[in-house]
CSV table of C-alpha atoms in Angstrom, one decimal:
chain,number,residue,atom,x,y,z
A,11,MET,CA,0.0,-0.1,-0.1
A,12,LYS,CA,0.8,3.6,-1.0
A,13,SER,CA,2.5,5.4,2.2
A,14,VAL,CA,3.3,8.5,2.9
A,15,ILE,CA,7.0,8.2,4.8
A,16,CYS,CA,9.6,10.9,6.3
A,17,GLU,CA,12.6,9.0,5.6
A,18,ALA,CA,15.0,12.1,7.6
A,19,PRO,CA,14.7,16.0,8.2
A,20,HIS,CA,13.6,17.7,4.7
A,21,ALA,CA,13.3,14.4,3.3
A,22,LEU,CA,9.8,13.3,2.2
A,23,GLY,CA,8.2,10.9,0.0
A,24,ILE,CA,5.8,8.4,-1.0
A,25,GLY,CA,7.6,4.6,-0.8
A,26,GLU,CA,5.3,0.7,-0.1
A,27,ARG,CA,4.3,-0.4,2.8
A,28,SER,CA,2.8,-3.7,3.8
A,29,LEU,CA,-0.8,-4.4,4.1
A,30,PRO,CA,-1.1,-4.6,8.1
A,31,GLU,CA,-2.3,-8.1,9.6
A,32,ARG,CA,-5.0,-7.1,11.9
A,33,HIS,CA,-4.8,-9.3,14.8
A,34,ALA,CA,-7.1,-10.5,16.9
A,35,GLY,CA,-8.5,-8.0,19.1
A,36,GLU,CA,-7.8,-4.9,16.1
A,37,VAL,CA,-9.6,-3.2,13.9
A,38,LEU,CA,-8.4,-2.6,10.6
A,39,ILE,CA,-9.1,0.8,9.7
A,40,ARG,CA,-9.1,2.3,6.0
A,41,ILE,CA,-8.2,6.1,6.9
A,42,GLY,CA,-9.6,8.2,4.7
A,43,ARG,CA,-8.9,11.6,5.9
A,44,VAL,CA,-5.6,13.0,8.3
A,45,GLY,CA,-5.6,15.8,9.7
A,46,LEU,CA,-1.5,17.5,9.9
A,47,CYS,CA,-0.5,18.9,12.8
A,48,GLY,CA,2.5,21.0,14.7
A,49,THR,CA,3.8,17.5,15.2
A,50,ASP,CA,3.9,16.8,11.6
A,51,TYR,CA,5.7,19.7,10.8
A,52,HIS,CA,8.0,18.9,13.9
A,53,ILE,CA,8.9,15.2,12.3
A,54,PHE,CA,9.9,16.6,8.6
A,55,ALA,CA,12.1,19.5,10.2
A,56,GLY,CA,14.3,17.2,13.0
A,57,ASN,CA,13.0,18.4,16.1
A,58,GLN,CA,10.9,15.9,17.6
A,59,PRO,CA,12.1,14.7,20.4
A,60,PHE,CA,10.3,11.3,20.8
A,61,LEU,CA,11.1,9.3,17.0
A,62,ALA,CA,13.5,7.7,14.8
A,63,TYR,CA,13.3,8.2,11.0
A,64,PRO,CA,12.4,6.4,8.5
A,65,ARG,CA,8.4,7.4,10.0
A,66,VAL,CA,5.0,7.7,8.3
A,67,MET,CA,3.4,10.1,10.2
A,68,GLY,CA,-0.1,10.5,10.8
A,69,HIS,CA,-2.2,10.7,14.5
A,70,GLU,CA,-5.3,13.1,13.7
A,71,LEU,CA,-6.8,10.3,11.7
A,72,ALA,CA,-10.4,9.4,10.2
A,73,GLY,CA,-11.6,6.1,9.2
A,74,THR,CA,-13.9,3.4,8.2
A,75,VAL,CA,-13.6,0.3,9.9
A,76,ALA,CA,-12.7,-2.2,7.1
A,77,GLU,CA,-12.2,-5.4,8.8
A,78,THR,CA,-12.5,-6.4,12.7
A,79,ASP,CA,-13.3,-9.1,14.8
A,80,ALA,CA,-16.2,-10.9,15.4
A,81,GLY,CA,-18.6,-9.5,18.5
A,82,SER,CA,-16.7,-6.8,17.6
A,83,ALA,CA,-19.0,-3.5,18.8
A,84,PHE,CA,-17.7,-2.2,15.3
A,85,ARG,CA,-18.9,-2.8,12.3
A,86,GLU,CA,-17.9,-2.8,8.4
A,87,GLY,CA,-18.0,0.8,7.0
A,88,ASP,CA,-18.6,2.6,10.3
A,89,LEU,CA,-16.4,6.3,10.6
A,90,VAL,CA,-13.8,6.0,13.2
A,91,THR,CA,-11.4,8.2,14.6
A,92,VAL,CA,-8.6,6.6,16.4
A,93,ASN,CA,-7.1,7.3,19.6
A,94,PRO,CA,-3.6,7.2,18.4
A,95,TYR,CA,-2.5,7.2,22.8
A,96,LEU,CA,-1.5,3.1,22.8
A,97,PRO,CA,-0.6,3.0,26.1
A,98,CYS,CA,1.1,-0.3,27.7
A,99,GLY,CA,-1.2,-0.9,30.1
A,100,ARG,CA,0.5,-2.1,32.9
A,101,CYS,CA,3.5,0.9,34.1
A,102,ILE,CA,2.9,3.2,37.1
A,103,ALA,CA,0.9,5.4,34.9
A,104,CYS,CA,-1.5,3.3,33.9
A,105,ARG,CA,-1.7,2.1,37.3
A,106,LYS,CA,-3.1,5.3,37.9
A,107,GLY,CA,-5.5,5.9,34.9
A,108,LYS,CA,-3.1,7.8,32.7
A,109,PRO,CA,-2.1,6.2,29.7
A,110,ASN,CA,-1.4,9.2,28.5
A,111,CYS,CA,2.4,9.0,29.9
A,112,CYS,CA,2.2,5.7,30.1
A,113,VAL,CA,5.8,4.6,30.3
A,114,ASP,CA,6.0,2.4,27.0
A,115,ILE,CA,4.2,4.7,25.1
A,116,ARG,CA,3.5,4.0,21.8
A,117,VAL,CA,1.9,6.9,19.1
A,118,LEU,CA,0.9,6.1,15.8
A,119,GLY,CA,3.1,8.7,13.3
A,120,VAL,CA,5.8,8.9,16.3
A,121,HIS,CA,7.2,5.6,17.9
A,122,ILE,CA,5.8,4.1,15.6
A,123,ASP,CA,4.4,4.4,11.5
A,124,GLY,CA,0.9,6.2,11.9
A,125,GLY,CA,-1.4,7.2,9.4
A,126,MET,CA,-0.3,8.3,6.3
A,127,THR,CA,-1.4,5.6,4.7
A,128,GLU,CA,-4.1,3.5,3.4
A,129,PHE,CA,-4.8,1.3,6.2
A,130,VAL,CA,-3.7,0.6,10.0
A,131,SER,CA,-4.7,-1.2,12.3
A,132,VAL,CA,-5.1,-0.5,16.1
A,133,PRO,CA,-6.3,-2.2,19.3
A,134,GLU,CA,-10.0,-1.6,19.2
A,135,SER,CA,-9.9,0.5,22.6
A,136,ALA,CA,-8.7,2.7,21.1
A,137,VAL,CA,-11.2,3.1,17.9
A,138,ILE,CA,-13.9,5.6,18.9
A,139,ALA,CA,-16.7,5.4,17.1
A,140,VAL,CA,-18.3,9.4,15.7
A,141,GLU,CA,-21.8,8.9,14.7
A,142,GLY,CA,-23.3,11.7,13.6
A,143,LEU,CA,-19.7,13.7,12.2
A,144,THR,CA,-18.5,14.3,9.2
A,145,PRO,CA,-14.9,12.9,7.9
A,146,ASP,CA,-13.3,16.6,8.5
A,147,GLN,CA,-14.8,16.6,12.2
A,148,ALA,CA,-13.7,12.9,13.0
A,149,ALA,CA,-9.9,13.8,11.5
A,150,MET,CA,-10.1,17.1,14.0
A,151,VAL,CA,-11.4,14.9,18.0
A,152,GLU,CA,-8.0,14.3,18.4
A,153,PHE,CA,-6.1,17.6,18.0
A,154,LEU,CA,-9.0,19.1,19.8
A,155,ALA,CA,-8.9,16.4,22.7
A,156,VAL,CA,-5.0,17.8,23.5
A,157,GLY,CA,-6.8,21.1,24.2
A,158,ALA,CA,-9.2,19.9,26.1
A,159,HIS,CA,-7.3,17.7,28.0
A,160,ALA,CA,-4.6,20.8,28.6
A,161,VAL,CA,-7.7,22.8,29.8
A,162,ARG,CA,-8.6,20.0,32.4
A,163,ARG,CA,-5.5,20.1,33.9
A,164,GLY,CA,-5.2,23.4,33.9
A,165,ASN,CA,-8.7,23.5,35.9
A,166,ALA,CA,-9.7,26.0,34.4
A,167,ARG,CA,-13.1,27.5,36.1
A,168,VAL,CA,-15.9,30.3,35.3
A,169,ALA,CA,-14.0,33.8,35.7
A,170,ASP,CA,-10.8,32.7,35.3
A,171,ARG,CA,-8.6,34.7,33.4
A,172,ALA,CA,-6.6,32.8,30.7
A,173,LEU,CA,-4.1,33.5,28.5
A,174,ILE,CA,-3.3,31.1,25.5
A,175,VAL,CA,0.2,32.1,23.7
A,176,GLY,CA,0.5,30.1,20.5
A,177,ALA,CA,-2.6,30.5,18.2
A,178,GLY,CA,-1.9,27.5,16.3
A,179,PRO,CA,-4.8,24.6,16.4
A,180,ILE,CA,-3.4,23.6,19.2
A,181,GLY,CA,-3.7,27.3,20.8
A,182,VAL,CA,-7.0,27.3,19.1
A,183,GLY,CA,-8.4,24.1,20.3
A,184,THR,CA,-7.1,25.4,23.7
A,185,ALA,CA,-9.0,28.2,23.8
A,186,LEU,CA,-12.2,26.8,22.5
A,187,PHE,CA,-12.3,24.6,25.4
A,188,ALA,CA,-10.9,26.9,29.0
A,189,ALA,CA,-13.9,29.6,27.0
A,190,MET,CA,-16.4,26.7,27.3
A,191,SER,CA,-15.3,26.2,30.9
A,192,GLY,CA,-15.7,29.5,31.7
A,193,ALA,CA,-12.6,31.4,31.7
A,194,ASP,CA,-12.3,34.8,30.4
A,195,VAL,CA,-9.9,34.3,27.2
A,196,THR,CA,-7.1,35.6,25.7
A,197,LEU,CA,-4.9,34.8,22.9
A,198,ILE,CA,-1.9,36.2,21.6
A,199,ASP,CA,1.4,35.0,19.4
A,200,THR,CA,3.8,36.5,16.7
A,201,SER,CA,1.7,35.9,13.8
A,202,SER,CA,-0.8,39.2,13.3
A,203,GLU,CA,-2.6,36.8,10.7
A,204,ARG,CA,-3.3,34.0,12.6
A,205,LEU,CA,-4.5,36.0,15.7
A,206,THR,CA,-6.8,38.4,12.8
A,207,TYR,CA,-8.3,34.5,11.9
A,208,ALA,CA,-8.8,33.9,15.8
A,209,ARG,CA,-10.7,37.0,16.4
A,210,GLU,CA,-13.2,37.0,13.1
A,211,ARG,CA,-13.7,33.4,11.4
A,212,ILE,CA,-13.3,31.0,15.6
A,213,GLY,CA,-14.9,34.6,17.6
A,214,ILE,CA,-11.8,34.8,20.0
A,215,ALA,CA,-12.9,38.3,21.4
A,216,HIS,CA,-9.1,39.0,22.6
A,217,THR,CA,-5.9,38.5,20.5
A,218,ALA,CA,-3.1,40.4,21.1
A,219,VAL,CA,0.5,40.1,18.7
A,220,VAL,CA,3.6,39.4,20.3
A,221,ASP,CA,5.6,42.8,19.9
A,222,ALA,CA,6.8,45.9,22.1
A,223,HIS,CA,3.3,46.3,23.5
A,224,VAL,CA,2.7,43.4,24.0
A,225,ASP,CA,3.4,43.4,28.3
A,226,THR,CA,0.9,46.3,28.9
A,227,TYR,CA,-1.7,44.9,27.1
A,228,LEU,CA,-1.3,41.5,28.8
A,229,SER,CA,-1.2,44.2,32.0
A,230,ASP,CA,-3.7,46.4,31.6
A,231,ARG,CA,-5.9,43.6,30.8
A,232,THR,CA,-6.1,42.2,34.5
A,233,ASP,CA,-5.3,45.6,36.4
A,234,GLY,CA,-1.7,44.0,36.3
A,235,GLU,CA,-2.2,40.8,37.9
A,236,PHE,CA,-2.0,38.9,35.4
A,237,PHE,CA,-3.5,35.0,34.3
A,238,ASP,CA,-4.6,32.6,36.6
A,239,ILE,CA,-4.0,30.2,33.9
A,240,VAL,CA,-2.3,30.3,31.3
A,241,PHE,CA,-1.2,27.2,28.7
A,242,ASP,CA,1.7,27.7,26.2
A,243,CYS,CA,1.4,26.0,22.7
A,244,THR,CA,4.3,27.2,21.2
A,245,GLY,CA,7.1,24.8,20.7
A,246,SER,CA,9.2,28.4,21.5
A,247,ALA,CA,11.3,27.2,24.4
A,248,ARG,CA,12.1,31.6,24.5
A,249,ALA,CA,8.0,31.7,24.8
A,250,ILE,CA,8.2,29.2,27.7
A,251,GLU,CA,10.2,31.0,29.6
A,252,LYS,CA,8.9,34.3,28.9
A,253,GLY,CA,5.8,33.3,29.8
A,254,PHE,CA,6.4,32.9,33.3
A,255,ALA,CA,6.4,36.3,33.9
A,256,TYR,CA,2.6,35.9,32.7
A,257,VAL,CA,1.2,34.0,35.6
A,258,ALA,CA,-1.0,35.6,38.3
A,259,HIS,CA,0.3,35.3,42.3
A,260,GLY,CA,-1.8,31.7,43.2
A,261,GLY,CA,-1.2,30.5,39.4
A,262,ARG,CA,-1.1,27.8,37.8
A,263,TYR,CA,1.1,27.5,34.1
A,264,VAL,CA,0.7,24.8,31.9
A,265,LEU,CA,2.7,23.4,29.3
A,266,VAL,CA,1.3,22.5,26.8
A,267,SER,CA,4.1,22.4,23.8
A,268,VAL,CA,6.8,20.7,23.6
A,269,VAL,CA,10.9,21.4,23.0
A,270,LYS,CA,14.0,19.4,22.8
A,271,ASP,CA,15.5,22.4,25.0
A,272,THR,CA,16.4,22.2,28.8
A,273,ILE,CA,13.7,25.0,30.2
A,274,SER,CA,14.8,28.1,32.4
A,275,PHE,CA,12.6,30.0,35.4
A,276,ALA,CA,13.7,32.5,38.2
A,277,ASP,CA,13.3,29.9,40.9
A,278,PRO,CA,12.1,33.0,43.7
A,279,GLU,CA,9.6,34.6,41.7
A,280,PHE,CA,8.5,30.8,41.4
A,281,HIS,CA,8.0,30.7,44.7
A,282,LYS,CA,7.1,33.8,45.5
A,283,ARG,CA,3.9,33.1,43.8
A,284,GLU,CA,3.5,29.3,44.9
A,285,MET,CA,2.6,29.1,41.7
A,286,GLN,CA,1.8,25.6,39.8
A,287,LEU,CA,4.1,24.6,36.9
A,288,ILE,CA,1.8,21.7,34.9
A,289,GLY,CA,2.8,19.4,32.4
A,290,SER,CA,0.1,18.5,29.8
A,291,ARG,CA,0.8,15.2,27.4
A,292,ASN,CA,-1.6,13.2,24.8
A,293,ALA,CA,-5.1,13.0,25.9
A,294,THR,CA,-7.0,10.4,27.7
A,295,SER,CA,-10.5,9.1,27.0
A,296,GLU,CA,-12.3,11.3,28.6
A,297,ASP,CA,-11.0,14.3,26.7
A,298,PHE,CA,-11.7,12.3,23.4
A,299,ALA,CA,-16.0,11.7,24.6
A,300,ARG,CA,-15.9,15.9,25.3
A,301,VAL,CA,-14.5,17.2,21.8
A,302,ILE,CA,-17.0,14.2,19.9
A,303,SER,CA,-19.9,16.1,22.2
A,304,ALA,CA,-19.3,19.3,21.8
A,305,ILE,CA,-18.6,19.0,17.5
A,306,ARG,CA,-22.3,17.2,18.2
A,307,GLN,CA,-23.5,20.1,19.7
A,308,GLY,CA,-21.6,23.1,17.9
A,309,HIS,CA,-19.9,24.1,19.9
A,310,ILE,CA,-17.0,24.1,18.5
A,311,PRO,CA,-17.1,26.6,15.0
A,312,THR,CA,-15.0,23.0,12.5
A,313,ASP,CA,-15.6,24.2,9.0
A,314,ALA,CA,-13.9,27.1,10.2
A,315,LEU,CA,-10.5,25.5,11.8
A,316,LYS,CA,-10.2,23.9,8.8
A,317,THR,CA,-8.9,25.6,6.7
A,318,HIS,CA,-6.4,23.5,3.6
A,319,SER,CA,-6.8,20.3,1.9
A,320,PHE,CA,-4.9,18.3,-0.6
A,321,ALA,CA,-5.1,14.5,-1.3
A,322,LEU,CA,-2.9,13.0,0.9
A,323,PHE,CA,0.0,12.1,-1.4
A,324,ASP,CA,0.4,15.5,-3.5
A,325,LEU,CA,2.0,16.0,0.6
A,326,PRO,CA,5.3,15.9,-0.6
A,327,GLN,CA,5.2,18.8,-3.1
A,328,VAL,CA,2.4,20.8,-0.6
A,329,ILE,CA,4.4,20.8,2.5
A,330,PRO,CA,6.7,23.0,1.7
A,331,ASP,CA,3.8,25.7,0.6
A,332,LEU,CA,2.2,24.7,4.6
A,333,ILE,CA,5.4,25.9,6.1
A,334,ALA,CA,6.0,28.9,4.1
A,335,HIS,CA,2.3,29.8,5.1
A,336,GLN,CA,2.0,28.4,8.2
A,337,GLY,CA,0.0,32.4,9.1
A,338,SER,CA,-2.8,31.2,6.7
A,339,VAL,CA,-2.5,27.7,8.0
A,340,LEU,CA,-5.0,26.5,10.9
A,341,LYS,CA,-6.2,22.7,10.4
A,342,ALA,CA,-4.7,21.2,6.9
A,343,ILE,CA,-6.5,18.1,6.0
A,344,ALA,CA,-5.8,15.0,3.9
A,345,GLU,CA,-7.9,13.3,1.9
A,346,LEU,CA,-8.0,9.4,0.3
């Protein structure tokens, strides 16, 4: 079967992989949509810390069931999405109900080959029914679940002042779920183009470009107290370090993005604020369920989230242009 294979940084091509053998307890899925994620761009650029090349990328998936066990909850032709975080089920994190940060986790498209191909076979426990969603919406569930998980990790509450740093897909998803939790949301980014889109098409009212005046804007927005909760969704070590200054006394700082770098911060500032520093990794079935429910109820503007589409096997030709025009790309979805 044809597959998009990243052989090495900046080396993306079309190759052949064997059709996956479906084992007992697994579901064979015919891929129909694959969303492009920041992780995929980082893999292409050589900046993903958990990956070995070559790799078939892709973990934001939608497809139809091609084959499954007798007695399965799924039937051939069912539209499904996939929880791409495959846990071991035995480690300390799994025993504590946190399979998203399993010690031996295998993430489709990162640790093992993913969904930029024609078929994948995954454990039935990773397959999620999406009745009532379109294929495009089904492919958006995973990245939105990452935002929903971050908001749950940060315990966003009514009347919290929430700052989201980074207006890419994960940042916008985080902003949407923070607002649904009752928080007063502010979104900042270096791209005025992304912020204009988030404001005019997604409905995030308070935005600001990261420039020489942004600190004054954020201080004025919060009467000089800054934010009860800050979410970093940038993938930038420098932005993460800067974000510590935006957390209010008694506030919470949630690191959603992953970087290779070592992060440093001023301990006196951290301690005098009694700040909580919180990691947020991947998502759980609870987050997937919340996202699917929100889409069904019309709370997520999925038509506005999707900005680009193309044929999957055109990706090697398309990805340089997507990277060159990131300001206009929110969610790109490949089709088979």
